[in-house]
Amino acid sequence: MIDTPLTRRALKLARAAHQGQVDKAGVPYLHHPCRLAEGMPDEITTCVALLHDVLEDTPVTLAQLERDFPPEVTQAVARLTRPAGMDYFAYVASLKNHPIARLVKQADLAHNSDEGRLAALPPEERARLREKYARAKAILED
C-alpha cells in the first residue's frame, strides 16, 4: 500500500470508523478496504479505497472528510456512496464516468467476488452475490 501522510490519515480514519464491524464472513471489516488499497496506483486512489465505505456504513459525514482530505478524495468517496433508495445497478452505472470511483468500484467488486470470501456464505447467498457482482462488473466494463 502506498504510504504517505495522507494515506496514513485515511487508514487511521477507516480504522476508527469501522471499529467493531465485521463482514458477512465475520472477518474484521477493515481488511476489505485495506485489500483494495493495496492494489491502487497512487495516493488519491489509495485514500479513496480506504474510505470507500465510510459514508455509507459508518457515522462519518462528508463534511468530516472534507476537513481532512482534498476534493479528489472526497468527491470520489461521495460518488461511491449509494444514495438511499437508489437501485444498485443504476448506482453502479453512475460510476462509469468518474475514473477514480470506477477504478475503486472495480477493485471492490473483484474483492467481493473472491471465492475465498464467498466460501464462508451459504450456497444460495454465494450464487446471488456472484450474479449481482458479475452484472455490476459488466456495467462498468461496457
PDB file of N, CA, C and O in Angstrom, residues 9-43:
ATOM      1  N   ARG A   9      -3.479   9.034   7.177  1.00  0.00           N
ATOM      2  CA  ARG A   9      -4.661   9.698   7.747  1.00  0.00           C
ATOM      3  C   ARG A   9      -5.929   8.937   7.343  1.00  0.00           C
ATOM      4  O   ARG A   9      -6.831   8.727   8.154  1.00  0.00           O
ATOM      5  N   ALA A  10      -5.990   8.516   6.083  1.00  0.00           N
ATOM      6  CA  ALA A  10      -7.159   7.761   5.609  1.00  0.00           C
ATOM      7  C   ALA A  10      -7.264   6.420   6.326  1.00  0.00           C
ATOM      8  O   ALA A  10      -8.358   6.002   6.724  1.00  0.00           O
ATOM      9  N   LEU A  11      -6.141   5.738   6.496  1.00  0.00           N
ATOM     10  CA  LEU A  11      -6.150   4.459   7.206  1.00  0.00           C
ATOM     11  C   LEU A  11      -6.593   4.638   8.650  1.00  0.00           C
ATOM     12  O   LEU A  11      -7.403   3.848   9.162  1.00  0.00           O
ATOM     13  N   LYS A  12      -6.099   5.666   9.297  1.00  0.00           N
ATOM     14  CA  LYS A  12      -6.479   5.921  10.691  1.00  0.00           C
ATOM     15  C   LYS A  12      -7.984   6.186  10.804  1.00  0.00           C
ATOM     16  O   LYS A  12      -8.648   5.646  11.686  1.00  0.00           O
ATOM     17  N   LEU A  13      -8.523   6.978   9.887  1.00  0.00           N
ATOM     18  CA  LEU A  13      -9.954   7.261   9.915  1.00  0.00           C
ATOM     19  C   LEU A  13     -10.762   5.995   9.634  1.00  0.00           C
ATOM     20  O   LEU A  13     -11.750   5.709  10.314  1.00  0.00           O
ATOM     21  N   ALA A  14     -10.355   5.231   8.622  1.00  0.00           N
ATOM     22  CA  ALA A  14     -11.067   3.985   8.286  1.00  0.00           C
ATOM     23  C   ALA A  14     -11.031   3.015   9.462  1.00  0.00           C
ATOM     24  O   ALA A  14     -12.041   2.381   9.778  1.00  0.00           O
ATOM     25  N   ARG A  15      -9.878   2.898  10.111  1.00  0.00           N
ATOM     26  CA  ARG A  15      -9.751   2.002  11.264  1.00  0.00           C
ATOM     27  C   ARG A  15     -10.724   2.410  12.366  1.00  0.00           C
ATOM     28  O   ARG A  15     -11.438   1.568  12.925  1.00  0.00           O
ATOM     29  N   ALA A  16     -10.778   3.691  12.680  1.00  0.00           N
ATOM     30  CA  ALA A  16     -11.672   4.169  13.732  1.00  0.00           C
ATOM     31  C   ALA A  16     -13.139   4.013  13.319  1.00  0.00           C
ATOM     32  O   ALA A  16     -13.975   3.579  14.119  1.00  0.00           O
ATOM     33  N   ALA A  17     -13.449   4.361  12.072  1.00  0.00           N
ATOM     34  CA  ALA A  17     -14.843   4.324  11.607  1.00  0.00           C
ATOM     35  C   ALA A  17     -15.396   2.902  11.570  1.00  0.00           C
ATOM     36  O   ALA A  17     -16.561   2.680  11.892  1.00  0.00           O
ATOM     37  N   HIS A  18     -14.582   1.948  11.151  1.00  0.00           N
ATOM     38  CA  HIS A  18     -15.046   0.564  11.002  1.00  0.00           C
ATOM     39  C   HIS A  18     -14.770  -0.296  12.245  1.00  0.00           C
ATOM     40  O   HIS A  18     -14.993  -1.512  12.202  1.00  0.00           O
ATOM     41  N   GLN A  19     -14.312   0.329  13.323  1.00  0.00           N
ATOM     42  CA  GLN A  19     -14.005  -0.396  14.569  1.00  0.00           C
ATOM     43  C   GLN A  19     -15.214  -1.238  14.985  1.00  0.00           C
ATOM     44  O   GLN A  19     -16.330  -0.747  15.061  1.00  0.00           O
ATOM     45  N   GLY A  20     -14.973  -2.520  15.200  1.00  0.00           N
ATOM     46  CA  GLY A  20     -16.023  -3.420  15.657  1.00  0.00           C
ATOM     47  C   GLY A  20     -16.896  -4.004  14.551  1.00  0.00           C
ATOM     48  O   GLY A  20     -17.694  -4.889  14.814  1.00  0.00           O
ATOM     49  N   GLN A  21     -16.762  -3.520  13.331  1.00  0.00           N
ATOM     50  CA  GLN A  21     -17.555  -4.056  12.219  1.00  0.00           C
ATOM     51  C   GLN A  21     -16.884  -5.297  11.646  1.00  0.00           C
ATOM     52  O   GLN A  21     -15.663  -5.381  11.612  1.00  0.00           O
ATOM     53  N   VAL A  22     -17.710  -6.230  11.189  1.00  0.00           N
ATOM     54  CA  VAL A  22     -17.209  -7.434  10.527  1.00  0.00           C
ATOM     55  C   VAL A  22     -17.962  -7.604   9.214  1.00  0.00           C
ATOM     56  O   VAL A  22     -19.078  -7.100   9.050  1.00  0.00           O
ATOM     57  N   ASP A  23     -17.348  -8.327   8.272  1.00  0.00           N
ATOM     58  CA  ASP A  23     -18.029  -8.585   7.004  1.00  0.00           C
ATOM     59  C   ASP A  23     -18.963  -9.780   7.167  1.00  0.00           C
ATOM     60  O   ASP A  23     -19.105 -10.330   8.264  1.00  0.00           O
ATOM     61  N   LYS A  24     -19.597 -10.203   6.068  1.00  0.00           N
ATOM     62  CA  LYS A  24     -20.572 -11.291   6.124  1.00  0.00           C
ATOM     63  C   LYS A  24     -19.971 -12.607   6.588  1.00  0.00           C
ATOM     64  O   LYS A  24     -20.682 -13.494   7.049  1.00  0.00           O
ATOM     65  N   ALA A  25     -18.642 -12.731   6.468  1.00  0.00           N
ATOM     66  CA  ALA A  25     -17.963 -13.954   6.893  1.00  0.00           C
ATOM     67  C   ALA A  25     -17.409 -13.838   8.317  1.00  0.00           C
ATOM     68  O   ALA A  25     -16.790 -14.764   8.813  1.00  0.00           O
ATOM     69  N   GLY A  26     -17.618 -12.687   8.949  1.00  0.00           N
ATOM     70  CA  GLY A  26     -17.149 -12.496  10.313  1.00  0.00           C
ATOM     71  C   GLY A  26     -15.725 -11.964  10.425  1.00  0.00           C
ATOM     72  O   GLY A  26     -15.175 -11.881  11.519  1.00  0.00           O
ATOM     73  N   VAL A  27     -15.135 -11.569   9.316  1.00  0.00           N
ATOM     74  CA  VAL A  27     -13.775 -11.035   9.298  1.00  0.00           C
ATOM     75  C   VAL A  27     -13.842  -9.534   9.604  1.00  0.00           C
ATOM     76  O   VAL A  27     -14.760  -8.856   9.132  1.00  0.00           O
ATOM     77  N   PRO A  28     -12.891  -8.996  10.388  1.00  0.00           N
ATOM     78  CA  PRO A  28     -12.917  -7.554  10.645  1.00  0.00           C
ATOM     79  C   PRO A  28     -13.034  -6.768   9.335  1.00  0.00           C
ATOM     80  O   PRO A  28     -12.295  -7.014   8.378  1.00  0.00           O
ATOM     81  N   TYR A  29     -13.978  -5.842   9.299  1.00  0.00           N
ATOM     82  CA  TYR A  29     -14.297  -5.143   8.066  1.00  0.00           C
ATOM     83  C   TYR A  29     -13.110  -4.389   7.477  1.00  0.00           C
ATOM     84  O   TYR A  29     -12.981  -4.272   6.263  1.00  0.00           O
ATOM     85  N   LEU A  30     -12.235  -3.882   8.317  1.00  0.00           N
ATOM     86  CA  LEU A  30     -11.101  -3.090   7.838  1.00  0.00           C
ATOM     87  C   LEU A  30     -10.242  -3.843   6.830  1.00  0.00           C
ATOM     88  O   LEU A  30      -9.606  -3.232   5.970  1.00  0.00           O
ATOM     89  N   HIS A  31     -10.252  -5.166   6.889  1.00  0.00           N
ATOM     90  CA  HIS A  31      -9.464  -5.945   5.925  1.00  0.00           C
ATOM     91  C   HIS A  31      -9.890  -5.642   4.491  1.00  0.00           C
ATOM     92  O   HIS A  31      -9.057  -5.633   3.586  1.00  0.00           O
ATOM     93  N   HIS A  32     -11.177  -5.405   4.284  1.00  0.00           N
ATOM     94  CA  HIS A  32     -11.691  -5.162   2.927  1.00  0.00           C
ATOM     95  C   HIS A  32     -11.126  -3.870   2.328  1.00  0.00           C
ATOM     96  O   HIS A  32     -10.509  -3.923   1.256  1.00  0.00           O
ATOM     97  N   PRO A  33     -11.286  -2.698   2.951  1.00  0.00           N
ATOM     98  CA  PRO A  33     -10.714  -1.505   2.329  1.00  0.00           C
ATOM     99  C   PRO A  33      -9.192  -1.560   2.225  1.00  0.00           C
ATOM    100  O   PRO A  33      -8.616  -1.033   1.261  1.00  0.00           O
ATOM    101  N   CYS A  34      -8.539  -2.215   3.170  1.00  0.00           N
ATOM    102  CA  CYS A  34      -7.075  -2.342   3.083  1.00  0.00           C
ATOM    103  C   CYS A  34      -6.675  -3.181   1.872  1.00  0.00           C
ATOM    104  O   CYS A  34      -5.702  -2.866   1.178  1.00  0.00           O
ATOM    105  N   ARG A  35      -7.414  -4.220   1.626  1.00  0.00           N
ATOM    106  CA  ARG A  35      -7.129  -5.069   0.462  1.00  0.00           C
ATOM    107  C   ARG A  35      -7.267  -4.279  -0.835  1.00  0.00           C
ATOM    108  O   ARG A  35      -6.433  -4.378  -1.732  1.00  0.00           O
ATOM    109  N   LEU A  36      -8.309  -3.472  -0.934  1.00  0.00           N
ATOM    110  CA  LEU A  36      -8.492  -2.638  -2.117  1.00  0.00           C
ATOM    111  C   LEU A  36      -7.340  -1.648  -2.257  1.00  0.00           C
ATOM    112  O   LEU A  36      -6.802  -1.448  -3.346  1.00  0.00           O
ATOM    113  N   ALA A  37      -6.976  -1.028  -1.140  1.00  0.00           N
ATOM    114  CA  ALA A  37      -5.918  -0.010  -1.157  1.00  0.00           C
ATOM    115  C   ALA A  37      -4.581  -0.581  -1.626  1.00  0.00           C
ATOM    116  O   ALA A  37      -3.802   0.120  -2.282  1.00  0.00           O
ATOM    117  N   GLU A  38      -4.341  -1.840  -1.328  1.00  0.00           N
ATOM    118  CA  GLU A  38      -3.077  -2.472  -1.736  1.00  0.00           C
ATOM    119  C   GLU A  38      -2.889  -2.470  -3.249  1.00  0.00           C
ATOM    120  O   GLU A  38      -1.769  -2.469  -3.732  1.00  0.00           O
ATOM    121  N   GLY A  39      -3.976  -2.473  -3.995  1.00  0.00           N
ATOM    122  CA  GLY A  39      -3.875  -2.537  -5.447  1.00  0.00           C
ATOM    123  C   GLY A  39      -3.984  -1.193  -6.150  1.00  0.00           C
ATOM    124  O   GLY A  39      -3.989  -1.145  -7.382  1.00  0.00           O
ATOM    125  N   MET A  40      -4.059  -0.119  -5.405  1.00  0.00           N
ATOM    126  CA  MET A  40      -4.248   1.190  -6.023  1.00  0.00           C
ATOM    127  C   MET A  40      -2.919   1.789  -6.497  1.00  0.00           C
ATOM    128  O   MET A  40      -1.888   1.569  -5.876  1.00  0.00           O
ATOM    129  N   PRO A  41      -2.972   2.557  -7.602  1.00  0.00           N
ATOM    130  CA  PRO A  41      -1.739   3.042  -8.222  1.00  0.00           C
ATOM    131  C   PRO A  41      -1.164   4.339  -7.659  1.00  0.00           C
ATOM    132  O   PRO A  41      -0.023   4.693  -7.989  1.00  0.00           O
ATOM    133  N   ASP A  42      -1.928   5.066  -6.835  1.00  0.00           N
ATOM    134  CA  ASP A  42      -1.415   6.358  -6.365  1.00  0.00           C
ATOM    135  C   ASP A  42      -2.045   6.744  -5.027  1.00  0.00           C
ATOM    136  O   ASP A  42      -2.904   6.034  -4.504  1.00  0.00           O
ATOM    137  N   GLU A  43      -1.620   7.862  -4.513  1.00  0.00           N
ATOM    138  CA  GLU A  43      -2.060   8.325  -3.198  1.00  0.00           C
ATOM    139  C   GLU A  43      -3.569   8.578  -3.144  1.00  0.00           C
ATOM    140  O   GLU A  43      -4.243   8.162  -2.190  1.00  0.00           O
TER     141      GLU A  43
END
